Amino acid sequence: SSSAVMGDKFQFTQAPTADLEAGSSAPSYVPSALRSAKHPVVALFHFAFKAGALGSYLIGRHFLPTANYVMTFIFTVIFLALDFWTVKNVTGRKLVGLRWWNDIREDGTSEWIFECIEDDSVIDATDRNAFWLGLYVWPLIWALFLILNIISFNLDYVILIVVALVFAGSNLTGYWKCSKDAKQRLQQMQGQLAGRAIQAMAGSFGFGQ
């Protein structure tokens, strides 16, 4: 179903469970914390570009002269964009069966589409924990950097931090909406099953005949 909110339309669809099928065994370069995951390499890349962006920012911000600000900005934004695309299109679909995107219609209106699986019991616990940990912690890190820069009256990197927050916040909002819809669908399915069970019991005792 879809509903119009502030000119935007929201549509929820069911994701294929094939995306959650187990991948290959964990290579040796995968950290031990992720080796028990069903998709260890995907889980690794959920953090890899984040580490690249964070390293680029910290090195350029604290260890290189201010003359390298432009290069720091460029490299950090590249890693941020790679992380945004990977989380939005790959890790969310593979690790937790969720995906979101925005379609622009011919009339200029936008439609937000949120895709989720109905049965989340097929999701691996390590995959789930790794995904949501990275998704929630990532914007908090950049929010902390923003506060520290403002307190120290060093505003040179504020624009870069805002860009990082936009990328991180977009994925967090999209997947939070997907997850919220998935929980609502699960509750509705449980209610339907309970209703059918009550009807079956009533029928067995001759009620409703």
Coordinates of C-alpha atoms in Angstrom, one line a residue:
S1 CA 0.0 0.0 0.0
S2 CA 1.1 3.6 -0.4
S3 CA 0.1 6.9 1.3
A4 CA 0.9 10.5 0.4
V5 CA 2.8 12.5 3.0
M6 CA 3.9 16.1 2.3
G7 CA 3.9 15.5 -1.5
D8 CA 5.9 12.3 -1.2
K9 CA 4.4 8.8 -1.6
F10 CA 5.5 5.8 0.4
Q11 CA 5.3 2.2 -0.8
F12 CA 6.2 -1.0 1.0
T13 CA 7.1 -4.2 -0.8
Q14 CA 8.3 -7.6 0.1
A15 CA 12.0 -8.5 -0.3
P16 CA 13.2 -11.9 -1.6
T17 CA 14.6 -14.2 1.0
A18 CA 17.2 -15.5 -1.5
D19 CA 19.4 -12.4 -0.7
L20 CA 19.8 -13.8 2.9
E21 CA 21.1 -17.2 1.8
A22 CA 24.5 -18.1 3.3
G23 CA 27.6 -17.0 1.5
S24 CA 31.0 -18.5 1.4
S25 CA 33.1 -19.3 4.6
A26 CA 34.9 -16.3 6.2
P27 CA 38.3 -15.5 4.6
S28 CA 41.3 -15.1 6.9
Y29 CA 41.2 -11.3 6.6
V30 CA 37.7 -11.0 8.2
P31 CA 37.9 -10.0 11.9
S32 CA 37.1 -12.8 14.4
A33 CA 34.0 -10.9 15.6
L34 CA 32.4 -11.2 12.1
R35 CA 33.5 -14.8 11.2
S36 CA 30.4 -16.3 12.6
A37 CA 28.2 -14.2 10.3
K38 CA 26.3 -15.7 7.5
H39 CA 27.8 -13.0 5.2
P40 CA 31.2 -12.2 6.7
V41 CA 32.6 -10.3 3.7
V42 CA 29.4 -8.2 3.3
A43 CA 29.5 -7.5 7.1
L44 CA 33.2 -6.5 6.7
F45 CA 32.4 -4.0 4.0
H46 CA 29.6 -2.6 6.2
F47 CA 32.5 -1.1 8.2
A48 CA 35.3 -0.9 5.7
F49 CA 34.4 2.4 4.0
K50 CA 33.4 3.9 7.3
A51 CA 36.9 3.1 8.6
G52 CA 38.3 4.7 5.4
A53 CA 36.3 7.9 5.9
L54 CA 37.1 8.1 9.6
G55 CA 40.8 7.5 9.0
S56 CA 40.9 10.1 6.2
Y57 CA 39.2 12.7 8.4
L58 CA 41.3 12.1 11.5
I59 CA 44.6 12.0 9.7
G60 CA 43.8 15.2 7.6
R61 CA 42.2 16.9 10.6
H62 CA 44.9 16.3 13.3
F63 CA 48.1 15.0 11.6
L64 CA 48.5 17.0 8.3
P65 CA 48.9 20.7 7.8
T66 CA 45.9 22.8 7.0
A67 CA 47.2 23.1 3.4
N68 CA 45.8 19.6 2.8
Y69 CA 42.2 20.5 3.8
V70 CA 41.0 20.1 0.2
M71 CA 42.5 16.7 -0.2
T72 CA 41.1 15.6 3.2
F73 CA 37.7 16.8 2.1
I74 CA 37.8 15.0 -1.2
F75 CA 39.1 11.7 0.1
T76 CA 36.7 11.7 3.1
V77 CA 33.7 12.5 0.9
I78 CA 34.7 9.7 -1.5
F79 CA 34.7 7.2 1.3
L80 CA 31.4 8.6 2.7
A81 CA 29.8 8.2 -0.7
L82 CA 31.1 4.7 -1.1
D83 CA 29.8 3.8 2.3
F84 CA 26.4 5.3 1.7
W85 CA 26.0 3.4 -1.6
T86 CA 27.2 0.1 -0.1
V87 CA 24.9 0.3 2.9
K88 CA 21.9 1.5 0.9
N89 CA 22.2 -1.1 -1.9
V90 CA 24.2 -4.1 -0.6
T91 CA 24.7 -4.6 3.1
G92 CA 21.1 -3.8 4.2
R93 CA 19.7 -6.2 1.6
K94 CA 22.2 -9.0 2.4
L95 CA 22.5 -8.7 6.2
V96 CA 18.9 -7.8 7.3
G97 CA 16.7 -8.2 4.2
L98 CA 15.9 -4.5 4.0
R99 CA 16.3 -1.9 1.2
W100 CA 15.0 1.5 0.4
W101 CA 15.1 3.9 -2.5
N102 CA 13.4 6.9 -4.0
D103 CA 11.8 7.1 -7.4
I104 CA 11.0 10.4 -9.2
R105 CA 7.8 10.1 -11.2
E106 CA 7.1 11.9 -14.5
D107 CA 4.9 14.5 -12.8
G108 CA 7.8 15.5 -10.5
T109 CA 6.5 13.8 -7.4
S110 CA 8.8 11.4 -5.4
E111 CA 7.9 7.9 -4.2
W112 CA 9.8 6.4 -1.3
I113 CA 9.9 2.6 -1.6
F114 CA 10.8 0.5 1.4
E115 CA 11.4 -3.2 0.9
C116 CA 11.5 -5.8 3.7
I117 CA 11.1 -9.5 4.3
E118 CA 8.1 -10.7 6.2
D119 CA 9.9 -13.5 8.1
D120 CA 12.9 -12.1 9.9
S121 CA 13.7 -15.4 11.5
V122 CA 15.9 -16.2 8.6
I123 CA 18.2 -13.3 9.5
D124 CA 21.5 -14.3 11.1
A125 CA 22.1 -12.8 14.5
T126 CA 25.6 -11.7 13.8
D127 CA 24.6 -10.2 10.5
R128 CA 21.8 -8.3 12.2
N129 CA 23.9 -7.0 15.1
A130 CA 26.7 -5.9 12.8
F131 CA 24.4 -4.0 10.5
W132 CA 22.4 -2.1 13.2
L133 CA 25.6 -1.4 15.2
G134 CA 27.2 0.3 12.3
L135 CA 24.1 2.1 11.2
Y136 CA 23.4 3.6 14.7
V137 CA 26.9 4.4 15.8
W138 CA 28.0 6.0 12.5
P139 CA 25.9 9.2 12.8
L140 CA 26.7 9.4 16.5
I141 CA 30.4 9.6 15.8
W142 CA 30.0 12.5 13.3
A143 CA 27.6 14.3 15.7
L144 CA 30.4 14.1 18.4
F145 CA 32.9 15.5 15.9
L146 CA 30.5 18.3 15.1
I147 CA 30.1 19.2 18.8
L148 CA 33.8 19.1 19.4
N149 CA 34.5 21.4 16.4
I150 CA 31.9 23.9 17.5
I151 CA 33.1 23.9 21.1
S152 CA 36.7 24.5 20.0
F153 CA 35.5 27.3 17.5
N154 CA 37.2 25.4 14.7
L155 CA 34.6 25.6 11.9
D156 CA 36.8 24.6 9.0
Y157 CA 35.6 21.0 8.9
V158 CA 31.9 21.7 9.8
I159 CA 30.8 21.5 6.2
L160 CA 32.5 18.1 5.8
I161 CA 30.9 16.8 9.0
V162 CA 27.5 18.0 7.9
V163 CA 27.9 16.1 4.6
A164 CA 28.8 13.0 6.7
L165 CA 25.7 13.4 8.8
V166 CA 23.5 13.8 5.8
F167 CA 24.8 10.5 4.3
A168 CA 24.6 8.7 7.6
G169 CA 21.2 10.2 8.6
S170 CA 19.7 9.3 5.2
N171 CA 20.5 5.6 5.6
L172 CA 19.5 5.6 9.2
T173 CA 16.1 7.1 8.4
G174 CA 15.4 4.8 5.4
Y175 CA 16.3 1.6 7.3
W176 CA 14.5 2.7 10.4
K177 CA 11.3 3.1 8.3
C178 CA 11.9 -0.3 6.7
S179 CA 12.3 -1.9 10.1
K180 CA 9.3 -0.2 11.6
D181 CA 7.2 -1.4 8.7
A182 CA 8.6 -4.9 9.1
K183 CA 7.6 -5.0 12.7
Q184 CA 4.1 -3.7 11.9
R185 CA 3.7 -6.5 9.3
L186 CA 4.8 -9.1 11.8
Q187 CA 2.2 -7.9 14.3
Q188 CA -0.5 -7.9 11.6
M189 CA 0.5 -11.4 10.6
Q190 CA 0.4 -12.6 14.2
G191 CA -3.0 -11.0 14.6
Q192 CA -4.3 -12.7 11.5
L193 CA -3.0 -16.1 12.6
A194 CA -4.6 -15.6 16.0
G195 CA -7.9 -14.7 14.4
R196 CA -7.8 -17.8 12.2
A197 CA -7.0 -20.0 15.2
I198 CA -10.0 -18.5 17.1
Q199 CA -12.3 -19.1 14.1
A200 CA -11.1 -22.7 13.8
M201 CA -11.7 -23.3 17.5
A202 CA -15.1 -21.7 17.3
G203 CA -16.0 -23.8 14.3
S204 CA -14.8 -27.0 16.0
F205 CA -17.3 -26.3 18.9
G206 CA -20.1 -25.5 16.5
F207 CA -20.2 -21.8 17.0
G208 CA -20.8 -19.5 14.0
Q209 CA -22.8 -22.3 12.2

